[in-house]
Amino acid sequence: MGVNLYGKRVTLLGLGRFGGGIAAARWLCGQGARVTVVDRDDAAKLAASVKQLDGLPIAFRLGQNEQRESDFTQADLVVASPAVKPSHPMLLAAEAGGVAVTTEIGLFVERCAVPVVGVTGTKGKSTTSAMIAHLLQGRRPCFFGGNIGKSLLGQIDEINHSGGLVVLELSSFMMHWLGKREWSPAVAVVTMLGQDHLDWHGSAEAYLDAKRNITRFQRPGARLVRRGDAMSRTFATPAGVEVREYPDSALPPFTLAVPGAHNAVNAQAAFLAVESPAFLTWNDAQDALRSFAGLPHRLQVVHESGGVQWVNDSIATIPEAAMIACDAFPAGTVIQIVGGSRKEGLSWEAMGAHLAARCKRVLTIGEIGPDVAQRCGGNAEHVDTLAAAVARAAALAGRGDTVLLSPGTASYDQFVNFEARGDAFTHLAREATNRL
């Protein structure tokens, strides 16, 4: 159930601006730990995060010049942001000094006394885990968190007394660290696999091997839900683990409110994760999934005007996801906005050919925009910025068309994250069409 942290010296590496570090710092203080927060960003950049910790007894070391090795080598425990590379010099110093290193999600799973449904993959994990949580509503207490952006640490006592289930979306970073704890969930779900985060993991194989931790330590009686492809079948199945594969042609397709054949596949995975004749049947799942509205930035219809729909799929940060999004709509009706910052190890060759053949027009933006436009042949134009792309799309779109932001890469050349990019698209789309 986790060690008692009262009075322990705990160093938190990576406060960040999006909630995980903040929640961990708050929880650690609540446990009576003596907390030091270290981040490479300075106080000005982290002002909003620091403000959320006002009044708590925390020592801050913010900025590159403020980091002290002694905060790591003389701590009782180091809690690292999952996004911090294991090769970080301060983490290596801590481990060399015999100091345990964990993460926020590690603190949670070692204290969680109820079954966990864990979902990982390259794409589809957020929607699939949200679908699972949706299926459980009204049937059993359900707590949904993890990589989706919600820490459950603050609810651990409520969770352990609920008799319910936890659904966790788990990133490759999280799975790397959880592998060191030899932890896997009671139900493991593996969604579509590709290549991503190669700069962090070092290679495609290391990325996949981190993902494999979701099944590696499962116990007899556990369940694994995986895709029926060669890559997914490299995920180990320990003795006594029930294996369910999808897509399953024996299952009738679900009728969904969210578009795309890939979401029908995600729905099957969600159903198989929690299906039980006495608990949840196919008919039960169909009734529930009719009201599943999807998640922001994932094929989200954000505006409709003049017979044109504007769809935000900013979550599409790899080429395969951009192609899948395009295929969710009839060929020849999509004006797709692609491009952004370059990602190590990815190629946009296949994406360019695919979009050139299916789209009415491809508009490219950002650092990789010129490369992608070239790969799309004569069916693309590079417009550089998202604002310019939206304006051009508004001029090109006619009744029955879809303007789709599904970029196929990261956002960091022009936006702080994919959420900011999607929010900007939504605002620009509404502004552009209101002026027509």
Short mmCIF file of C-alpha atoms in Angstrom, two decimals:
data_model
loop_
_atom_site.label_atom_id
_atom_site.label_comp_id
_atom_site.label_asym_id
_atom_site.label_seq_id
_atom_site.Cartn_x
_atom_site.Cartn_y
_atom_site.Cartn_z
CA MET A 1 0.00 0.00 0.00
CA GLY A 2 3.00 2.32 -0.23
CA VAL A 3 5.45 3.60 2.34
CA ASN A 4 4.49 6.21 4.90
CA LEU A 5 5.81 9.55 3.63
CA TYR A 6 5.31 11.56 6.82
CA GLY A 7 8.45 13.56 7.53
CA LYS A 8 10.26 12.14 4.50
CA ARG A 9 12.34 14.35 2.23
CA VAL A 10 10.74 14.12 -1.22
CA THR A 11 12.03 15.90 -4.31
CA LEU A 12 9.57 16.41 -7.15
CA LEU A 13 11.29 16.83 -10.53
CA GLY A 14 9.07 18.55 -13.10
CA LEU A 15 6.25 20.78 -11.87
CA GLY A 16 5.02 21.67 -15.35
CA ARG A 17 2.03 23.74 -16.38
CA PHE A 18 -0.64 21.14 -17.04
CA GLY A 19 -1.59 19.66 -13.68
CA GLY A 20 0.26 16.40 -12.99
CA GLY A 21 3.11 17.90 -11.00
CA ILE A 22 0.78 20.25 -9.18
CA ALA A 23 -1.45 17.39 -8.05
CA ALA A 24 1.53 15.32 -6.92
CA ALA A 25 3.03 18.22 -4.94
CA ARG A 26 -0.28 18.91 -3.23
CA TRP A 27 -0.79 15.25 -2.33
CA LEU A 28 2.77 14.84 -1.01
CA CYS A 29 2.29 17.83 1.29
CA GLY A 30 -0.96 16.29 2.49
CA GLN A 31 0.99 13.16 3.46
CA GLY A 32 3.30 15.24 5.63
CA ALA A 33 6.30 14.96 3.32
CA ARG A 34 8.99 17.66 3.23
CA VAL A 35 8.69 18.63 -0.41
CA THR A 36 11.20 20.28 -2.72
CA VAL A 37 10.01 21.10 -6.25
CA VAL A 38 12.62 21.30 -9.01
CA ASP A 39 11.95 22.42 -12.58
CA ARG A 40 14.17 23.64 -15.42
CA ASP A 41 11.69 26.44 -16.20
CA ASP A 42 12.01 29.60 -14.15
CA ALA A 43 9.48 31.14 -11.76
CA ALA A 44 8.09 33.49 -14.41
CA LYS A 45 7.15 30.62 -16.74
CA LEU A 46 5.70 28.58 -13.90
CA ALA A 47 3.91 31.42 -12.11
CA ALA A 48 0.42 29.98 -12.68
CA SER A 49 1.48 26.55 -11.39
CA VAL A 50 3.28 27.95 -8.35
CA LYS A 51 0.21 30.04 -7.50
CA GLN A 52 -1.85 26.85 -7.24
CA LEU A 53 0.51 25.71 -4.47
CA ASP A 54 0.30 28.93 -2.45
CA GLY A 55 0.40 28.33 1.30
CA LEU A 56 1.95 24.86 1.11
CA PRO A 57 5.32 24.20 2.82
CA ILE A 58 7.29 23.66 -0.40
CA ALA A 59 10.87 24.65 -1.25
CA PHE A 60 11.11 25.69 -4.91
CA ARG A 61 14.20 25.33 -7.10
CA LEU A 62 13.03 26.84 -10.40
CA GLY A 63 15.35 27.45 -13.34
CA GLN A 64 18.38 25.57 -14.63
CA ASN A 65 20.78 27.40 -12.30
CA GLU A 66 18.77 26.48 -9.18
CA GLN A 67 19.10 22.70 -9.48
CA ARG A 68 21.17 21.11 -6.72
CA GLU A 69 22.38 17.55 -6.82
CA SER A 70 22.02 17.31 -3.04
CA ASP A 71 18.23 17.68 -3.40
CA PHE A 72 18.33 14.32 -5.16
CA THR A 73 21.13 12.42 -3.45
CA GLN A 74 20.00 13.37 0.07
CA ALA A 75 16.27 12.82 -0.51
CA ASP A 76 14.33 9.83 0.78
CA LEU A 77 12.34 9.66 -2.46
CA VAL A 78 12.38 11.34 -5.87
CA VAL A 79 9.12 11.75 -7.79
CA ALA A 80 9.81 12.49 -11.46
CA SER A 81 7.44 13.76 -14.09
CA PRO A 82 6.87 10.84 -16.50
CA ALA A 83 8.09 13.05 -19.35
CA VAL A 84 11.55 13.46 -17.76
CA LYS A 85 14.00 11.12 -19.47
CA PRO A 86 15.49 8.39 -17.26
CA SER A 87 18.93 9.63 -18.37
CA HIS A 88 18.41 12.99 -16.63
CA PRO A 89 21.64 13.65 -14.67
CA MET A 90 19.78 14.30 -11.42
CA LEU A 91 17.84 11.04 -11.66
CA LEU A 92 21.06 9.15 -12.35
CA ALA A 93 22.66 10.82 -9.33
CA ALA A 94 19.71 9.84 -7.13
CA GLU A 95 19.79 6.22 -8.27
CA ALA A 96 23.58 6.05 -7.86
CA GLY A 97 23.06 7.22 -4.29
CA GLY A 98 20.48 4.52 -3.60
CA VAL A 99 17.50 6.92 -3.62
CA ALA A 100 14.27 5.43 -4.99
CA VAL A 101 12.76 7.16 -8.04
CA THR A 102 9.04 6.95 -8.83
CA THR A 103 6.32 8.97 -10.58
CA GLU A 104 2.89 10.33 -9.72
CA ILE A 105 1.27 7.32 -11.39
CA GLY A 106 3.64 5.03 -9.49
CA LEU A 107 2.57 6.57 -6.18
CA PHE A 108 -1.04 5.96 -7.19
CA VAL A 109 -0.86 2.33 -8.34
CA GLU A 110 1.09 1.17 -5.30
CA ARG A 111 -1.71 2.53 -3.08
CA CYS A 112 -4.70 1.59 -5.24
CA ALA A 113 -6.63 -1.33 -3.75
CA VAL A 114 -9.30 -1.71 -6.47
CA PRO A 115 -8.92 -3.29 -9.93
CA VAL A 116 -7.39 -1.11 -12.66
CA VAL A 117 -8.26 -1.15 -16.34
CA GLY A 118 -5.16 0.23 -18.10
CA VAL A 119 -5.18 1.43 -21.70
CA THR A 120 -2.10 2.15 -23.79
CA GLY A 121 -1.22 2.40 -27.48
CA THR A 122 0.01 5.00 -29.95
CA LYS A 123 -3.40 6.32 -30.96
CA GLY A 124 -6.91 5.64 -29.70
CA LYS A 125 -6.03 5.22 -26.03
CA SER A 126 -7.81 8.39 -24.83
CA THR A 127 -11.05 7.64 -26.67
CA THR A 128 -11.00 3.95 -25.77
CA SER A 129 -10.39 4.61 -22.08
CA ALA A 130 -13.11 7.28 -22.07
CA MET A 131 -15.49 4.79 -23.71
CA ILE A 132 -14.70 2.23 -20.98
CA ALA A 133 -15.44 4.80 -18.28
CA HIS A 134 -18.67 5.68 -20.10
CA LEU A 135 -19.73 2.01 -20.22
CA LEU A 136 -19.19 1.69 -16.47
CA GLN A 137 -21.30 4.73 -15.55
CA GLY A 138 -24.26 3.71 -13.43
CA ARG A 139 -23.04 0.12 -13.16
CA ARG A 140 -20.12 0.41 -10.79
CA PRO A 141 -18.20 3.31 -9.24
CA CYS A 142 -15.61 4.37 -11.81
CA PHE A 143 -12.64 6.72 -11.53
CA PHE A 144 -10.98 7.86 -14.77
CA GLY A 145 -7.53 9.43 -14.93
CA GLY A 146 -3.90 9.05 -15.90
CA ASN A 147 -2.46 10.47 -19.11
CA ILE A 148 -5.82 12.02 -19.95
CA GLY A 149 -4.71 14.78 -17.58
CA LYS A 150 -6.43 13.94 -14.30
CA SER A 151 -4.47 12.79 -11.27
CA LEU A 152 -6.39 10.43 -8.99
CA LEU A 153 -3.96 10.62 -6.07
CA GLY A 154 -6.17 13.04 -4.17
CA GLN A 155 -9.08 10.57 -4.36
CA ILE A 156 -7.17 7.46 -3.29
CA ASP A 157 -9.04 6.99 0.01
CA GLU A 158 -12.43 7.41 -1.69
CA ILE A 159 -11.38 5.00 -4.45
CA ASN A 160 -10.21 2.32 -2.02
CA HIS A 161 -13.52 2.39 -0.15
CA SER A 162 -15.71 2.55 -3.28
CA GLY A 163 -15.78 -1.07 -4.36
CA GLY A 164 -15.36 0.28 -7.89
CA LEU A 165 -12.87 0.31 -10.74
CA VAL A 166 -10.17 2.65 -11.96
CA VAL A 167 -9.64 3.35 -15.66
CA LEU A 168 -6.19 4.72 -16.50
CA GLU A 169 -4.95 6.01 -19.82
CA LEU A 170 -1.23 5.17 -19.77
CA SER A 171 1.43 6.80 -21.93
CA SER A 172 4.67 5.14 -23.03
CA PHE A 173 6.50 7.34 -20.50
CA MET A 174 4.26 6.12 -17.70
CA MET A 175 4.63 2.51 -18.84
CA HIS A 176 8.43 2.81 -18.80
CA TRP A 177 8.42 3.86 -15.15
CA LEU A 178 5.68 1.39 -14.15
CA GLY A 179 7.77 -1.39 -15.65
CA LYS A 180 10.46 -0.61 -13.08
CA ARG A 181 7.80 -1.24 -10.44
CA GLU A 182 6.86 -4.55 -12.14
CA TRP A 183 3.23 -3.43 -12.28
CA SER A 184 0.56 -4.28 -14.84
CA PRO A 185 -3.21 -3.71 -14.55
CA ALA A 186 -5.94 -6.31 -13.98
CA VAL A 187 -7.30 -5.51 -17.43
CA ALA A 188 -4.85 -4.35 -20.11
CA VAL A 189 -6.07 -2.81 -23.35
CA VAL A 190 -3.71 -2.19 -26.27
CA THR A 191 -4.91 0.19 -28.98
CA MET A 192 -3.39 1.00 -32.39
CA LEU A 193 0.40 0.81 -32.35
CA GLY A 194 2.83 2.85 -34.41
CA GLN A 195 5.97 4.88 -33.73
CA ASP A 196 6.14 7.92 -31.49
CA HIS A 197 8.34 9.63 -28.88
CA LEU A 198 11.50 8.17 -30.38
CA ASP A 199 13.53 11.09 -29.06
CA TRP A 200 12.59 10.03 -25.50
CA HIS A 201 12.85 6.26 -25.85
CA GLY A 202 15.79 6.19 -28.23
CA SER A 203 14.35 3.67 -30.72
CA ALA A 204 11.08 2.25 -32.02
CA GLU A 205 11.79 -1.04 -30.23
CA ALA A 206 12.41 0.69 -26.89
CA TYR A 207 9.13 2.60 -27.32
CA LEU A 208 7.21 -0.63 -27.95
CA ASP A 209 9.00 -2.42 -25.12
CA ALA A 210 7.83 0.27 -22.69
CA LYS A 211 4.28 -0.31 -23.91
CA ARG A 212 4.69 -4.06 -23.34
CA ASN A 213 4.93 -3.45 -19.60
CA ILE A 214 1.14 -3.19 -19.60
CA THR A 215 0.94 -6.98 -19.91
CA ARG A 216 4.37 -8.12 -18.73
CA PHE A 217 3.46 -8.39 -15.03
CA GLN A 218 -0.20 -9.40 -15.25
CA ARG A 219 -1.32 -12.18 -12.92
CA PRO A 220 -3.51 -15.25 -13.52
CA GLY A 221 -7.13 -14.22 -13.89
CA ALA A 222 -6.24 -10.92 -15.58
CA ARG A 223 -7.51 -9.95 -19.04
CA LEU A 224 -5.63 -8.66 -22.09
CA VAL A 225 -7.52 -6.97 -24.92
CA ARG A 226 -5.28 -6.47 -27.95
CA ARG A 227 -5.58 -5.93 -31.67
CA GLY A 228 -5.28 -9.01 -33.84
CA ASP A 229 -2.12 -7.93 -35.63
CA ALA A 230 1.49 -9.08 -35.54
CA MET A 231 2.78 -6.11 -33.56
CA SER A 232 0.11 -6.40 -30.86
CA ARG A 233 0.79 -10.12 -30.53
CA THR A 234 4.34 -9.34 -29.39
CA PHE A 235 2.78 -8.22 -26.09
CA ALA A 236 3.44 -11.11 -23.71
CA THR A 237 0.56 -13.10 -22.29
CA PRO A 238 1.56 -14.55 -18.90
CA ALA A 239 0.06 -17.90 -17.95
CA GLY A 240 -3.56 -17.70 -16.83
CA VAL A 241 -4.32 -14.37 -18.55
CA GLU A 242 -7.48 -14.28 -20.68
CA VAL A 243 -6.78 -12.86 -24.16
CA ARG A 244 -9.46 -11.10 -26.23
CA GLU A 245 -8.63 -9.86 -29.73
CA TYR A 246 -10.30 -7.21 -31.84
CA PRO A 247 -11.62 -6.24 -34.35
CA ASP A 248 -13.90 -9.25 -33.88
CA SER A 249 -16.10 -9.98 -36.90
CA ALA A 250 -18.40 -12.06 -34.71
CA LEU A 251 -19.46 -8.90 -32.84
CA PRO A 252 -22.09 -6.70 -34.49
CA PRO A 253 -20.77 -3.17 -35.16
CA PHE A 254 -21.80 -0.51 -32.67
CA THR A 255 -23.84 2.49 -33.76
CA LEU A 256 -21.97 5.55 -32.51
CA ALA A 257 -22.43 9.30 -32.32
CA VAL A 258 -18.72 9.84 -33.07
CA PRO A 259 -17.49 9.48 -36.69
CA GLY A 260 -14.91 7.16 -38.16
CA ALA A 261 -14.44 3.42 -38.66
CA HIS A 262 -11.54 3.56 -36.21
CA ASN A 263 -13.95 4.62 -33.45
CA ALA A 264 -16.06 1.54 -34.14
CA VAL A 265 -12.89 -0.47 -33.52
CA ASN A 266 -12.17 1.51 -30.35
CA ALA A 267 -15.71 0.72 -29.16
CA GLN A 268 -15.10 -2.99 -29.59
CA ALA A 269 -11.93 -2.76 -27.50
CA ALA A 270 -13.79 -0.85 -24.79
CA PHE A 271 -16.59 -3.41 -24.72
CA LEU A 272 -14.23 -6.40 -24.57
CA ALA A 273 -12.38 -4.81 -21.65
CA VAL A 274 -15.39 -4.92 -19.34
CA GLU A 275 -17.77 -7.36 -21.06
CA SER A 276 -19.35 -10.01 -18.86
CA PRO A 277 -22.67 -11.86 -19.34
CA ALA A 278 -23.77 -10.94 -15.82
CA PHE A 279 -22.42 -7.39 -15.87
CA LEU A 280 -22.36 -5.88 -19.37
CA THR A 281 -23.78 -7.38 -22.56
CA TRP A 282 -23.45 -6.13 -26.14
CA ASN A 283 -26.95 -4.63 -25.94
CA ASP A 284 -26.05 -2.83 -22.71
CA ALA A 285 -22.94 -1.44 -24.36
CA GLN A 286 -24.83 -0.30 -27.45
CA ASP A 287 -27.38 1.56 -25.32
CA ALA A 288 -24.56 3.33 -23.45
CA LEU A 289 -22.39 4.13 -26.47
CA ARG A 290 -25.20 5.95 -28.28
CA SER A 291 -24.65 8.81 -25.84
CA PHE A 292 -20.85 8.84 -26.01
CA ALA A 293 -20.03 12.25 -27.47
CA GLY A 294 -16.26 11.82 -27.82
CA LEU A 295 -13.41 13.89 -26.44
CA PRO A 296 -12.12 17.35 -27.33
CA HIS A 297 -9.55 17.51 -30.15
CA ARG A 298 -10.47 14.03 -31.43
CA LEU A 299 -12.58 14.30 -34.60
CA GLN A 300 -14.59 16.93 -32.73
CA VAL A 301 -17.10 18.87 -34.82
CA VAL A 302 -16.52 22.40 -33.54
CA HIS A 303 -18.50 24.47 -36.05
CA GLU A 304 -20.98 24.13 -38.92
CA SER A 305 -21.90 26.89 -41.35
CA GLY A 306 -23.22 26.97 -44.89
CA GLY A 307 -23.24 23.20 -45.16
CA VAL A 308 -19.55 22.98 -44.18
CA GLN A 309 -18.45 21.23 -41.01
CA TRP A 310 -15.22 22.12 -39.23
CA VAL A 311 -13.56 19.23 -37.40
CA ASN A 312 -10.81 19.51 -34.78
CA ASP A 313 -8.54 16.45 -34.68
CA SER A 314 -5.49 18.20 -33.26
CA ILE A 315 -4.63 15.06 -31.26
CA ALA A 316 -3.39 13.51 -34.55
CA THR A 317 0.35 13.91 -33.92
CA ILE A 318 1.59 11.03 -36.10
CA PRO A 319 1.02 10.49 -39.85
CA GLU A 320 -1.08 7.33 -39.41
CA ALA A 321 -3.60 9.24 -37.29
CA ALA A 322 -3.97 11.96 -39.93
CA MET A 323 -4.70 9.33 -42.59
CA ILE A 324 -7.28 7.58 -40.39
CA ALA A 325 -9.01 10.91 -39.73
CA CYS A 326 -9.19 11.68 -43.45
CA ASP A 327 -10.79 8.29 -44.06
CA ALA A 328 -13.62 9.12 -41.65
CA PHE A 329 -15.19 11.34 -44.35
CA PRO A 330 -16.11 10.76 -48.01
CA ALA A 331 -13.28 11.07 -50.51
CA GLY A 332 -13.12 14.40 -52.30
CA THR A 333 -14.95 16.32 -49.57
CA VAL A 334 -12.10 17.00 -47.14
CA ILE A 335 -9.93 20.09 -46.97
CA GLN A 336 -7.27 18.90 -44.55
CA ILE A 337 -4.84 21.07 -42.61
CA VAL A 338 -1.60 19.23 -41.85
CA GLY A 339 1.86 20.06 -40.57
CA GLY A 340 3.63 21.50 -37.56
CA SER A 341 6.93 20.72 -35.87
CA ARG A 342 9.27 17.94 -36.97
CA LYS A 343 9.26 14.68 -34.96
CA GLU A 344 12.25 12.39 -34.88
CA GLY A 345 11.90 9.08 -36.70
CA LEU A 346 8.66 9.87 -38.55
CA SER A 347 8.11 9.97 -42.31
CA TRP A 348 5.29 11.85 -44.05
CA GLU A 349 5.74 10.13 -47.42
CA ALA A 350 2.77 7.76 -47.10
CA MET A 351 0.59 10.46 -45.52
CA GLY A 352 1.27 12.84 -48.39
CA ALA A 353 0.32 10.27 -51.03
CA HIS A 354 -2.80 9.21 -49.12
CA LEU A 355 -4.10 12.72 -48.55
CA ALA A 356 -3.31 13.80 -52.11
CA ALA A 357 -5.53 10.99 -53.41
CA ARG A 358 -8.46 11.45 -51.00
CA CYS A 359 -8.64 15.15 -50.14
CA LYS A 360 -10.30 17.94 -52.06
CA ARG A 361 -7.31 20.05 -51.02
CA VAL A 362 -4.41 19.78 -48.56
CA LEU A 363 -3.23 22.90 -46.76
CA THR A 364 0.13 22.63 -45.01
CA ILE A 365 1.46 24.68 -42.12
CA GLY A 366 4.51 24.95 -39.90
CA GLU A 367 8.04 23.58 -39.97
CA ILE A 368 7.31 20.42 -41.99
CA GLY A 369 4.66 22.10 -44.16
CA PRO A 370 6.81 22.56 -47.29
CA ASP A 371 7.99 18.92 -47.14
CA VAL A 372 4.44 17.60 -46.82
CA ALA A 373 3.14 19.86 -49.60
CA GLN A 374 5.83 18.48 -51.90
CA ARG A 375 4.77 14.92 -51.05
CA CYS A 376 1.15 15.77 -51.90
CA GLY A 377 2.04 16.77 -55.44
CA GLY A 378 -0.29 19.25 -57.08
CA ASN A 379 -3.10 18.82 -54.56
CA ALA A 380 -1.48 20.85 -51.79
CA GLU A 381 -0.37 24.34 -50.98
CA HIS A 382 1.79 25.58 -48.15
CA VAL A 383 0.19 28.48 -46.25
CA ASP A 384 2.51 28.49 -43.19
CA THR A 385 0.20 29.50 -40.32
CA LEU A 386 -3.00 28.01 -38.95
CA ALA A 387 -4.77 31.34 -39.37
CA ALA A 388 -3.84 31.45 -43.05
CA ALA A 389 -4.95 27.83 -43.48
CA VAL A 390 -8.36 28.51 -41.96
CA ALA A 391 -8.87 31.57 -44.15
CA ARG A 392 -7.90 29.61 -47.28
CA ALA A 393 -10.10 26.66 -46.29
CA ALA A 394 -13.09 28.97 -45.81
CA ALA A 395 -12.61 30.24 -49.36
CA LEU A 396 -12.30 26.71 -50.82
CA ALA A 397 -15.04 24.88 -48.91
CA GLY A 398 -18.49 24.31 -50.36
CA ARG A 399 -21.68 22.68 -49.13
CA GLY A 400 -21.02 19.09 -48.08
CA ASP A 401 -17.32 19.64 -47.42
CA THR A 402 -15.37 19.10 -44.20
CA VAL A 403 -12.49 21.29 -43.09
CA LEU A 404 -10.33 18.97 -41.02
CA LEU A 405 -7.45 19.91 -38.74
CA SER A 406 -5.59 16.61 -38.43
CA PRO A 407 -1.94 17.66 -38.58
CA GLY A 408 -0.01 14.37 -38.43
CA THR A 409 2.73 15.83 -36.24
CA ALA A 410 3.47 17.86 -33.12
CA SER A 411 2.51 21.48 -32.51
CA TYR A 412 5.58 22.91 -30.82
CA ASP A 413 6.76 25.17 -33.63
CA GLN A 414 3.66 27.38 -33.29
CA PHE A 415 1.71 26.19 -30.22
CA VAL A 416 2.53 25.07 -26.69
CA ASN A 417 0.62 21.78 -27.16
CA PHE A 418 -2.00 20.08 -29.31
CA GLU A 419 -4.82 21.42 -27.11
CA ALA A 420 -3.78 25.02 -27.76
CA ARG A 421 -3.60 24.26 -31.49
CA GLY A 422 -7.10 22.76 -31.45
CA ASP A 423 -8.53 25.65 -29.44
CA ALA A 424 -7.01 28.13 -31.90
CA PHE A 425 -8.52 26.25 -34.84
CA THR A 426 -11.95 26.30 -33.20
CA HIS A 427 -11.78 30.04 -32.61
CA LEU A 428 -10.46 30.78 -36.09
CA ALA A 429 -13.08 28.61 -37.78
CA ARG A 430 -15.95 30.40 -36.05
CA GLU A 431 -14.43 33.81 -36.77
CA ALA A 432 -13.75 33.03 -40.44
CA THR A 433 -17.23 31.76 -41.22
CA ASN A 434 -18.92 34.55 -39.30
CA ARG A 435 -17.24 37.02 -41.65
CA LEU A 436 -18.49 35.30 -44.81
#
